JSON list of C-alpha atoms in Angstrom, two decimals:
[
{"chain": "A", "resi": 247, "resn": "UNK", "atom": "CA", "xyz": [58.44, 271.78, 216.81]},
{"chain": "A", "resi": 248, "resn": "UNK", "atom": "CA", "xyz": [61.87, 271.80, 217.70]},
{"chain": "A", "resi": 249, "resn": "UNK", "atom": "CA", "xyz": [61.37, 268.62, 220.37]},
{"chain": "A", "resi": 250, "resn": "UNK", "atom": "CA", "xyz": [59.82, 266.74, 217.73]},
{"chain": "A", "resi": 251, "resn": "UNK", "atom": "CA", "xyz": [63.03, 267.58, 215.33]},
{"chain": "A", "resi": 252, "resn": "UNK", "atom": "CA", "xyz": [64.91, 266.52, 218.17]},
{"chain": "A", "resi": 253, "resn": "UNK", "atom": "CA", "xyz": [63.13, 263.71, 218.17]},
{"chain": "A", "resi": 254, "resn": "UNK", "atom": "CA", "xyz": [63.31, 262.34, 214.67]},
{"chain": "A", "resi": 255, "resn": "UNK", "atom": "CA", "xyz": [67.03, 263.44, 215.33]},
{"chain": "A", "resi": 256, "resn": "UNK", "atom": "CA", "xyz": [67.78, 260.67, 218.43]},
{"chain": "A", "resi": 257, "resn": "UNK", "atom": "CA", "xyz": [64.95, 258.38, 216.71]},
{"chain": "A", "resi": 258, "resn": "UNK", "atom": "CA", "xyz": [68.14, 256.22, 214.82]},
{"chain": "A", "resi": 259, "resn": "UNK", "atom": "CA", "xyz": [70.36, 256.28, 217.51]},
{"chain": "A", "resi": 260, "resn": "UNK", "atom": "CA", "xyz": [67.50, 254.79, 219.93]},
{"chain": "A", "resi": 261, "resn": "UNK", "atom": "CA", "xyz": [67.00, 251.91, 217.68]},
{"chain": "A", "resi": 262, "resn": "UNK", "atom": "CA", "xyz": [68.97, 248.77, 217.77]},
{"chain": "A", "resi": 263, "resn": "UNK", "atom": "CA", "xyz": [71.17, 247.62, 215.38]},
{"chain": "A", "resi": 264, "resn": "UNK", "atom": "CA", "xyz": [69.81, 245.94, 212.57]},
{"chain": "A", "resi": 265, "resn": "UNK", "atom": "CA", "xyz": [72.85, 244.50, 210.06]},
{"chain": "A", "resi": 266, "resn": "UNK", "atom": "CA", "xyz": [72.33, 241.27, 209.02]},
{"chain": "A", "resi": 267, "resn": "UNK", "atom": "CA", "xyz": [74.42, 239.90, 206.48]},
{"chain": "A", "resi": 268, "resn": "UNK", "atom": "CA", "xyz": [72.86, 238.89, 202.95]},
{"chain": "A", "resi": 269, "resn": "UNK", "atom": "CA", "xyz": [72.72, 235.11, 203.91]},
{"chain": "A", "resi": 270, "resn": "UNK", "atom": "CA", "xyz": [71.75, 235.45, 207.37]},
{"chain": "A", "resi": 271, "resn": "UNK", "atom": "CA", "xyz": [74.49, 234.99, 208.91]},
{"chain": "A", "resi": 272, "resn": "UNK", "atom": "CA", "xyz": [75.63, 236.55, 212.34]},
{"chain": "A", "resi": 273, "resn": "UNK", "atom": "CA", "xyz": [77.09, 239.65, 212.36]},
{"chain": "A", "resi": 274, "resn": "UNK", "atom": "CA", "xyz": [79.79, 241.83, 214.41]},
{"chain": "A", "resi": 275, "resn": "UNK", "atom": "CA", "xyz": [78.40, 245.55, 213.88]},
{"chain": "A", "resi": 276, "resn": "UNK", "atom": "CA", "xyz": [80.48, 248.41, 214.47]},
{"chain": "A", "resi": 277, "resn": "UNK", "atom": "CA", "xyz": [78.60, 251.49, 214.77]},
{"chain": "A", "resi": 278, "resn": "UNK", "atom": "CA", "xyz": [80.71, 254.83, 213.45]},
{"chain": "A", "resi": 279, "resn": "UNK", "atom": "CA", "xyz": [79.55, 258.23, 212.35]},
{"chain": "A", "resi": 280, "resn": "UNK", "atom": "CA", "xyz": [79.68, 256.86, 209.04]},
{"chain": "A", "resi": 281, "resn": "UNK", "atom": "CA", "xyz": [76.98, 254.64, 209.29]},
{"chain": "A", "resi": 282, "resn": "UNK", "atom": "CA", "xyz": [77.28, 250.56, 210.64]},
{"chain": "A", "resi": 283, "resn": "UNK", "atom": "CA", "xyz": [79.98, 248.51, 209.70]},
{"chain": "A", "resi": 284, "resn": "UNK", "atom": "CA", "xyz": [78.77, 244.87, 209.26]},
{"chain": "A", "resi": 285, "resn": "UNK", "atom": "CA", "xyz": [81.44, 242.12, 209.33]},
{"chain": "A", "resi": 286, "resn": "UNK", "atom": "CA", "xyz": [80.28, 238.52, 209.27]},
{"chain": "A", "resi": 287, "resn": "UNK", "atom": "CA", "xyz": [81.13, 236.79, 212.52]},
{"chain": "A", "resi": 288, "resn": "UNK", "atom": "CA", "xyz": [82.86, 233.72, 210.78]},
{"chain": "A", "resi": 289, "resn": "UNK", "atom": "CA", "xyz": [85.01, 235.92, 208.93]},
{"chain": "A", "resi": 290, "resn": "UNK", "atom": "CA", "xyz": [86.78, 237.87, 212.10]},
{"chain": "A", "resi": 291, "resn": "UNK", "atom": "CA", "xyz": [89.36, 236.23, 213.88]},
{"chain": "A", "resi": 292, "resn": "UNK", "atom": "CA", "xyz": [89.87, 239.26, 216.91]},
{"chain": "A", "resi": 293, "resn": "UNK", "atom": "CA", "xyz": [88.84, 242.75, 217.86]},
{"chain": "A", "resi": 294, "resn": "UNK", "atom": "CA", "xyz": [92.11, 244.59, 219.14]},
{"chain": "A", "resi": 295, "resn": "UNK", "atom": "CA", "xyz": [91.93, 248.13, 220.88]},
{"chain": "A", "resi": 296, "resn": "UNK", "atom": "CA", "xyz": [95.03, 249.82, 220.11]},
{"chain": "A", "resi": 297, "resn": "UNK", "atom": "CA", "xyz": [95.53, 253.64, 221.25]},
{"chain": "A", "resi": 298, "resn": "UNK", "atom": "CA", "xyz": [93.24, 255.16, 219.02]},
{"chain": "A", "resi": 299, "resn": "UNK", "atom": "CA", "xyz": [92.06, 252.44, 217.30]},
{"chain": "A", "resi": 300, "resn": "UNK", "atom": "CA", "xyz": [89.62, 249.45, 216.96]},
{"chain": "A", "resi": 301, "resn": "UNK", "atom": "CA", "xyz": [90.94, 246.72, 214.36]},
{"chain": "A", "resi": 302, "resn": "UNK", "atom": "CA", "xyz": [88.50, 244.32, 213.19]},
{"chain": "A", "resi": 303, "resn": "UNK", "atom": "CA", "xyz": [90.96, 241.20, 211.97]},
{"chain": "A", "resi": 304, "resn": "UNK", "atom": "CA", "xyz": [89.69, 238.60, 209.72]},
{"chain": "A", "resi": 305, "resn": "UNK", "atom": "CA", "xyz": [90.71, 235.33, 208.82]},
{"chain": "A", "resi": 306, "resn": "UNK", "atom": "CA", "xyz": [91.82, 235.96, 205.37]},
{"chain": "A", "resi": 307, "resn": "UNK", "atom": "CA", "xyz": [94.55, 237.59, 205.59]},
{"chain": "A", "resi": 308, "resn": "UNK", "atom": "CA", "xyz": [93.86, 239.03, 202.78]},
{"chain": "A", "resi": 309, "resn": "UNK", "atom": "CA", "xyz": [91.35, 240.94, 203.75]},
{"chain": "A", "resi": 310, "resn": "UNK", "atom": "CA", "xyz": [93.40, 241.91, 206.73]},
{"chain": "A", "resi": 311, "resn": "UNK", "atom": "CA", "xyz": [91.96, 244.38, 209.01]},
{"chain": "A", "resi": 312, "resn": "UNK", "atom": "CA", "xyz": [88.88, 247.17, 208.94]},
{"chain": "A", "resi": 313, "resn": "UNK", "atom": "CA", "xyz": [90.46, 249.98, 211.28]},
{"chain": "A", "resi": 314, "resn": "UNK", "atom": "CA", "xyz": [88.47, 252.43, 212.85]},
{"chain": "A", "resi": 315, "resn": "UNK", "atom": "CA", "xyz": [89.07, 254.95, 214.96]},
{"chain": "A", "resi": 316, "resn": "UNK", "atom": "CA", "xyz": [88.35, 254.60, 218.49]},
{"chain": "A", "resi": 317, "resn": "UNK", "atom": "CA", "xyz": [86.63, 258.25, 219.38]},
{"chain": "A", "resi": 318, "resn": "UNK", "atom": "CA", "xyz": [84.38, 257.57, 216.31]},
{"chain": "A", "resi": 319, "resn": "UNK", "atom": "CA", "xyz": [83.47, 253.96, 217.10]},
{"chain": "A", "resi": 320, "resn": "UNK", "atom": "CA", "xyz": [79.97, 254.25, 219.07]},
{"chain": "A", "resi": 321, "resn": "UNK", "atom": "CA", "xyz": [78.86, 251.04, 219.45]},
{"chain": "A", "resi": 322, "resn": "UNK", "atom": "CA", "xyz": [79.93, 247.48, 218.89]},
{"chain": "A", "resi": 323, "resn": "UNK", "atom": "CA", "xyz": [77.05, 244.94, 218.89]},
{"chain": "A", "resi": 324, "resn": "UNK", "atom": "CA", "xyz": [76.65, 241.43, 217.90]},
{"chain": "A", "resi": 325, "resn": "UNK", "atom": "CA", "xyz": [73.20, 240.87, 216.43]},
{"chain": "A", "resi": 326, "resn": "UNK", "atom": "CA", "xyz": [73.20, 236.42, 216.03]},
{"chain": "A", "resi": 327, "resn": "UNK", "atom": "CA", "xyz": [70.34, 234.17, 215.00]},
{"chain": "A", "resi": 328, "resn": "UNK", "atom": "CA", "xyz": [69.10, 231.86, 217.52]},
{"chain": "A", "resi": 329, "resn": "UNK", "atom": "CA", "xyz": [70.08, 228.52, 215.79]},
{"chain": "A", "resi": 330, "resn": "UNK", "atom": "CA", "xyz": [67.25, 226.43, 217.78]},
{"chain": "A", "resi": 331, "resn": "UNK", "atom": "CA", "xyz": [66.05, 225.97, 221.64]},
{"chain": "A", "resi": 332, "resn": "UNK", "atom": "CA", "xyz": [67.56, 222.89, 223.58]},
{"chain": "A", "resi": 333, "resn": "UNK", "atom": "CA", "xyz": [65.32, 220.43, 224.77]},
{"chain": "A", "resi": 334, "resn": "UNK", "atom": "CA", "xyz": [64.81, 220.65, 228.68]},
{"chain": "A", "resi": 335, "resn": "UNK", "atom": "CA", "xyz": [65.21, 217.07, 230.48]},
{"chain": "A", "resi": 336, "resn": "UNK", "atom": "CA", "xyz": [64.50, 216.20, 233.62]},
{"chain": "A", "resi": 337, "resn": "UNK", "atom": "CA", "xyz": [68.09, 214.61, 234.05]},
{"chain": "A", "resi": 338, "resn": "UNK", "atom": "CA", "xyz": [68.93, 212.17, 236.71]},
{"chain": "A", "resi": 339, "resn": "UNK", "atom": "CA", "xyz": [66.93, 211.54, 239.91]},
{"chain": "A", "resi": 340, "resn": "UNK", "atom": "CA", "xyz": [69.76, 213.20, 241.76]},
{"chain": "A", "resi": 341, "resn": "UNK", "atom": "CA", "xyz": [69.68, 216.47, 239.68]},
{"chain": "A", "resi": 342, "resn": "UNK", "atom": "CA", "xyz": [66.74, 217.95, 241.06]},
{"chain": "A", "resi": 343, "resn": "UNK", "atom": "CA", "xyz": [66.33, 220.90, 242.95]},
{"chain": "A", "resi": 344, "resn": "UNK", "atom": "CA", "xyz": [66.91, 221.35, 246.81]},
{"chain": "A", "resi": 345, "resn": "UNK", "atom": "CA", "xyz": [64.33, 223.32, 248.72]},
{"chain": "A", "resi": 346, "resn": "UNK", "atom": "CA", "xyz": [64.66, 224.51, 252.33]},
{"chain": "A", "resi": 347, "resn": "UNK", "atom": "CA", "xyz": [62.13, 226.30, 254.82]},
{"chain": "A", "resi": 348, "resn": "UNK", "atom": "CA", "xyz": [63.02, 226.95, 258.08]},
{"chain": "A", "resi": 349, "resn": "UNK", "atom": "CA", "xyz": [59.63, 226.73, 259.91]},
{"chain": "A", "resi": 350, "resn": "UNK", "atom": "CA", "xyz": [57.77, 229.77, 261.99]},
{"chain": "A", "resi": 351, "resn": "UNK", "atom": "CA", "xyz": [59.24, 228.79, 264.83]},
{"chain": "A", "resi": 352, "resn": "UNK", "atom": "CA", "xyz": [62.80, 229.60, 263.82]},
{"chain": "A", "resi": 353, "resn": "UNK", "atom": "CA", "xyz": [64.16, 225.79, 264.97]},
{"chain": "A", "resi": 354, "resn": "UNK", "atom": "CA", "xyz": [63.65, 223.60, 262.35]},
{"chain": "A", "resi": 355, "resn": "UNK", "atom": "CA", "xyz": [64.87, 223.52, 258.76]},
{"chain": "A", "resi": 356, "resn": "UNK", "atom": "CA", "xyz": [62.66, 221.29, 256.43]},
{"chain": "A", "resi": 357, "resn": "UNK", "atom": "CA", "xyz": [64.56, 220.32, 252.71]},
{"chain": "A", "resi": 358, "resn": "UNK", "atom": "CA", "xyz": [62.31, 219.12, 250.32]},
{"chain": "A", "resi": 359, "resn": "UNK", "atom": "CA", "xyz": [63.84, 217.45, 247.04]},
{"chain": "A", "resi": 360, "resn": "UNK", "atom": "CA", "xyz": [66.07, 215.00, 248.39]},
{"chain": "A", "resi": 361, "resn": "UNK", "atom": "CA", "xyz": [65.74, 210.89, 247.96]},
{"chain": "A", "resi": 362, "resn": "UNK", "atom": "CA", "xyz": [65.58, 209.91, 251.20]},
{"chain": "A", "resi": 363, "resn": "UNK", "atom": "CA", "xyz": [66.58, 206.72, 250.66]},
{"chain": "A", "resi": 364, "resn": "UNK", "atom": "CA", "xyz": [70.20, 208.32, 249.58]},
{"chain": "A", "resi": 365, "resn": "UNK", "atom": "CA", "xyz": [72.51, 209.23, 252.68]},
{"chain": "A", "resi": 366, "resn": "UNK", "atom": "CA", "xyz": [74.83, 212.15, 252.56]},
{"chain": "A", "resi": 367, "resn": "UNK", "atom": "CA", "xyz": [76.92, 214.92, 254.68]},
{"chain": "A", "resi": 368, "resn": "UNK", "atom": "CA", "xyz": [75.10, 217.95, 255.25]},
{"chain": "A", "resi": 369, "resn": "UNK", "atom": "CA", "xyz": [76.94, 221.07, 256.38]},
{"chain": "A", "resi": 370, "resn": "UNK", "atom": "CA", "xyz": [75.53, 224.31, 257.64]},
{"chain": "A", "resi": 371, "resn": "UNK", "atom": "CA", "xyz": [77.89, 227.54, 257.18]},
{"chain": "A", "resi": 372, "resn": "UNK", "atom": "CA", "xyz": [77.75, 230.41, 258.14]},
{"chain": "A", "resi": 373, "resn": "UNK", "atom": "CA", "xyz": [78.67, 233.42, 255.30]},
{"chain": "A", "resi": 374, "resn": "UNK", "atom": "CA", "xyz": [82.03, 233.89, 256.48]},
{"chain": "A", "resi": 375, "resn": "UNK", "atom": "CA", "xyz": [82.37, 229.98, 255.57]},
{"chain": "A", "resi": 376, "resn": "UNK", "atom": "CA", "xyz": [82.75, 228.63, 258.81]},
{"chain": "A", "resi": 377, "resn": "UNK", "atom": "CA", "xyz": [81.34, 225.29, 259.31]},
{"chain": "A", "resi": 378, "resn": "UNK", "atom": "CA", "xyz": [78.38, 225.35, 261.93]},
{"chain": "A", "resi": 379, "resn": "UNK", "atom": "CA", "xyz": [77.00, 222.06, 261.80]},
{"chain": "A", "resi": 380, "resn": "UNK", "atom": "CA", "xyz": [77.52, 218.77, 260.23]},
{"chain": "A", "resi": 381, "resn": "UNK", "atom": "CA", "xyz": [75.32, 215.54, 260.31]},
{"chain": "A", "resi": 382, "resn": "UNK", "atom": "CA", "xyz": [77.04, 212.52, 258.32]},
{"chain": "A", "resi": 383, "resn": "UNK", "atom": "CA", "xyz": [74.67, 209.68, 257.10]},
{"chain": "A", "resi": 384, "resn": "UNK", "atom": "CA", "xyz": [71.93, 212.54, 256.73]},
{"chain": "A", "resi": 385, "resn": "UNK", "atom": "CA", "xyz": [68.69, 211.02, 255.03]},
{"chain": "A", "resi": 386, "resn": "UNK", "atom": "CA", "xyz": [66.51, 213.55, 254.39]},
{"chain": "A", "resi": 387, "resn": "UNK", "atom": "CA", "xyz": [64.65, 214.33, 257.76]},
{"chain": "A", "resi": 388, "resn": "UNK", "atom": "CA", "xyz": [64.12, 217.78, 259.64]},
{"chain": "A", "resi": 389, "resn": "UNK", "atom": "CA", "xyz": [67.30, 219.56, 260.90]},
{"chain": "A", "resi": 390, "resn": "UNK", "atom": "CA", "xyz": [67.62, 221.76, 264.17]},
{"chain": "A", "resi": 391, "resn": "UNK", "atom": "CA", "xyz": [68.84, 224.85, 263.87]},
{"chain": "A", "resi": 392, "resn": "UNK", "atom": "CA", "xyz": [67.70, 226.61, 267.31]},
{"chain": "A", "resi": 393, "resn": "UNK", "atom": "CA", "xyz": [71.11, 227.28, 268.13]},
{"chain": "A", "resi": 394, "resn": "UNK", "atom": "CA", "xyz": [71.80, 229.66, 265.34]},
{"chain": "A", "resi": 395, "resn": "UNK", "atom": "CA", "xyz": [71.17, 232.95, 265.40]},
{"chain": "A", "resi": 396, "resn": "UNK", "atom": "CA", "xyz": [69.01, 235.01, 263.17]},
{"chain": "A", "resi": 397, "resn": "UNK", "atom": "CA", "xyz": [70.90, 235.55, 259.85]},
{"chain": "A", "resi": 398, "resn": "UNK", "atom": "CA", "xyz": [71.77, 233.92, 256.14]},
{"chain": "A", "resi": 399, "resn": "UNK", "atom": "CA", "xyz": [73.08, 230.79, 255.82]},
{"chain": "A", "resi": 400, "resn": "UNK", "atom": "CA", "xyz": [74.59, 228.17, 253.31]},
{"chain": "A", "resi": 401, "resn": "UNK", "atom": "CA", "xyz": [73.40, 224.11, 253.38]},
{"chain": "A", "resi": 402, "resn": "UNK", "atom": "CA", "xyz": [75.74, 222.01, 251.42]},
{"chain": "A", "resi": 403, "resn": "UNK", "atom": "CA", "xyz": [74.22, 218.45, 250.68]},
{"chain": "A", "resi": 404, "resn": "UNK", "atom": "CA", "xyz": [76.35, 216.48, 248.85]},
{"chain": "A", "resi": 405, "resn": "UNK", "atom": "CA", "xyz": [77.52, 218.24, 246.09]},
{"chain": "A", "resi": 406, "resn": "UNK", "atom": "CA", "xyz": [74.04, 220.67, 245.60]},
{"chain": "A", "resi": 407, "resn": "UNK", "atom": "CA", "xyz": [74.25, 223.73, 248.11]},
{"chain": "A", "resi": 408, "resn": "UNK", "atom": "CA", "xyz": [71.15, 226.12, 248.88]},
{"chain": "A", "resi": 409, "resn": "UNK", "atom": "CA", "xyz": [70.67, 229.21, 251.08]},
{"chain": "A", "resi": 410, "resn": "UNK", "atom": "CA", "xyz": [68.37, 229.79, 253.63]},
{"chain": "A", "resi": 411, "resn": "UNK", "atom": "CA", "xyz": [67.37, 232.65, 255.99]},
{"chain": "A", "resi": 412, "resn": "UNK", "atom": "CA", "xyz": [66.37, 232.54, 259.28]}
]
C-alpha cells in the first residue's frame, strides 16, 4: 500500500513537462513547487541566475521579469515544436565520406571514398599530433603503414580527416 502511495506520489515528478502555450508555440517551463511556469519562448529575452534567484526577462518591458527563487526552481525545460525535417542531399562529389581499413596483415591502409582522379596531401599523425607520414600528389591508392606501431591514428586528406586503428 504504502509503495503504491509512494508511487502515485513520484508519478508527476517522473513525467516530462508538458506546457504548451495556447497557440502552440514553444515554451520555456520553469518547474517550482507551485506548479510549472510557462513563458512563451518569443516573449523572453534572458534567464539570469542571481544569488537566490532565477529571473525570467521578457521583451516587453512591461512585463518585466517573473522571479523565482532559486532553491524552489526544480527544473527548467524547453519543450519546442519541430518546425519540419531538412531534406538530406547528397552534396558535392567531394563531400562524401572517407573510409579506411587497415588490412589483416597490419601493413596496408585501404581508403575507400575518395575520387581518384583528384590528387591531394595525405598526412598520418599520430595522437599526440605529430606528423608520421606524408605523401603529396596522393590519388587514392593503398598506403603502407608497416612501420607504425600498433595504436590509434589520425589520416588527414585534404580537408576530411578519419581515424583508424591498427
Amino acid at each position: 500500500m504504502k509503495k503504491s502511495t509512494l508511487l502515485l506520489l513520484a508519478l508527476p515528478l517522473l513525467l516530462p513537462v508538458a506546457a504548451r502555450a495556447v497557440d502552440g508555440s514553444d515554451v520555456l517551463v520553469v518547474r517550482t513547487s507551485g506548479g510549472d511556469k510557462p513563458n512563451v519562448i518569443d516573449e523572453v529575452r534572458r534567464i539570469d541566475f542571481a544569488g537566490d534567484k532565477v529571473n525570467v526577462v521578457y521583451r516587453d518591458t512591461q512585463a518585466a521579469t517573473a522571479t523565482y527563487a532559486f532553491d524552489d526552481v526544480s527544473a527548467i525545460a524547453f519543450n519546442l515544436l519541430p518546425t519540419g525535417v531538412e531534406a538530406v542531399t547528397a552534396g558535392k562529389p567531394d563531400d562524401a565520406a572517407l573510409l579506411l581499413r587497415v588490412m589483416s596483415d597490419g601493413n596496408v591502409l585501404k581508403v575507400s571514398g575518395w575520387d581518384s582522379a583528384r590528387q591531394a596531401t595525405l598526412e598520418v599523425f599520430n595522437l599526440q599530433g605529430m606528423t608520421l607520414a606524408r605523401l603529396a600528389g596522393w590519388h587514392g591508392q593503398d598506403v603502407d603503414v608497416s612501420d607504425l606501431p600498433a595504436g590509434v591514428y589520425v589520416v588527414k586528406i585534404g580537408n576530411k580527416a578519419a581515424k583508424f586503428i591498427k
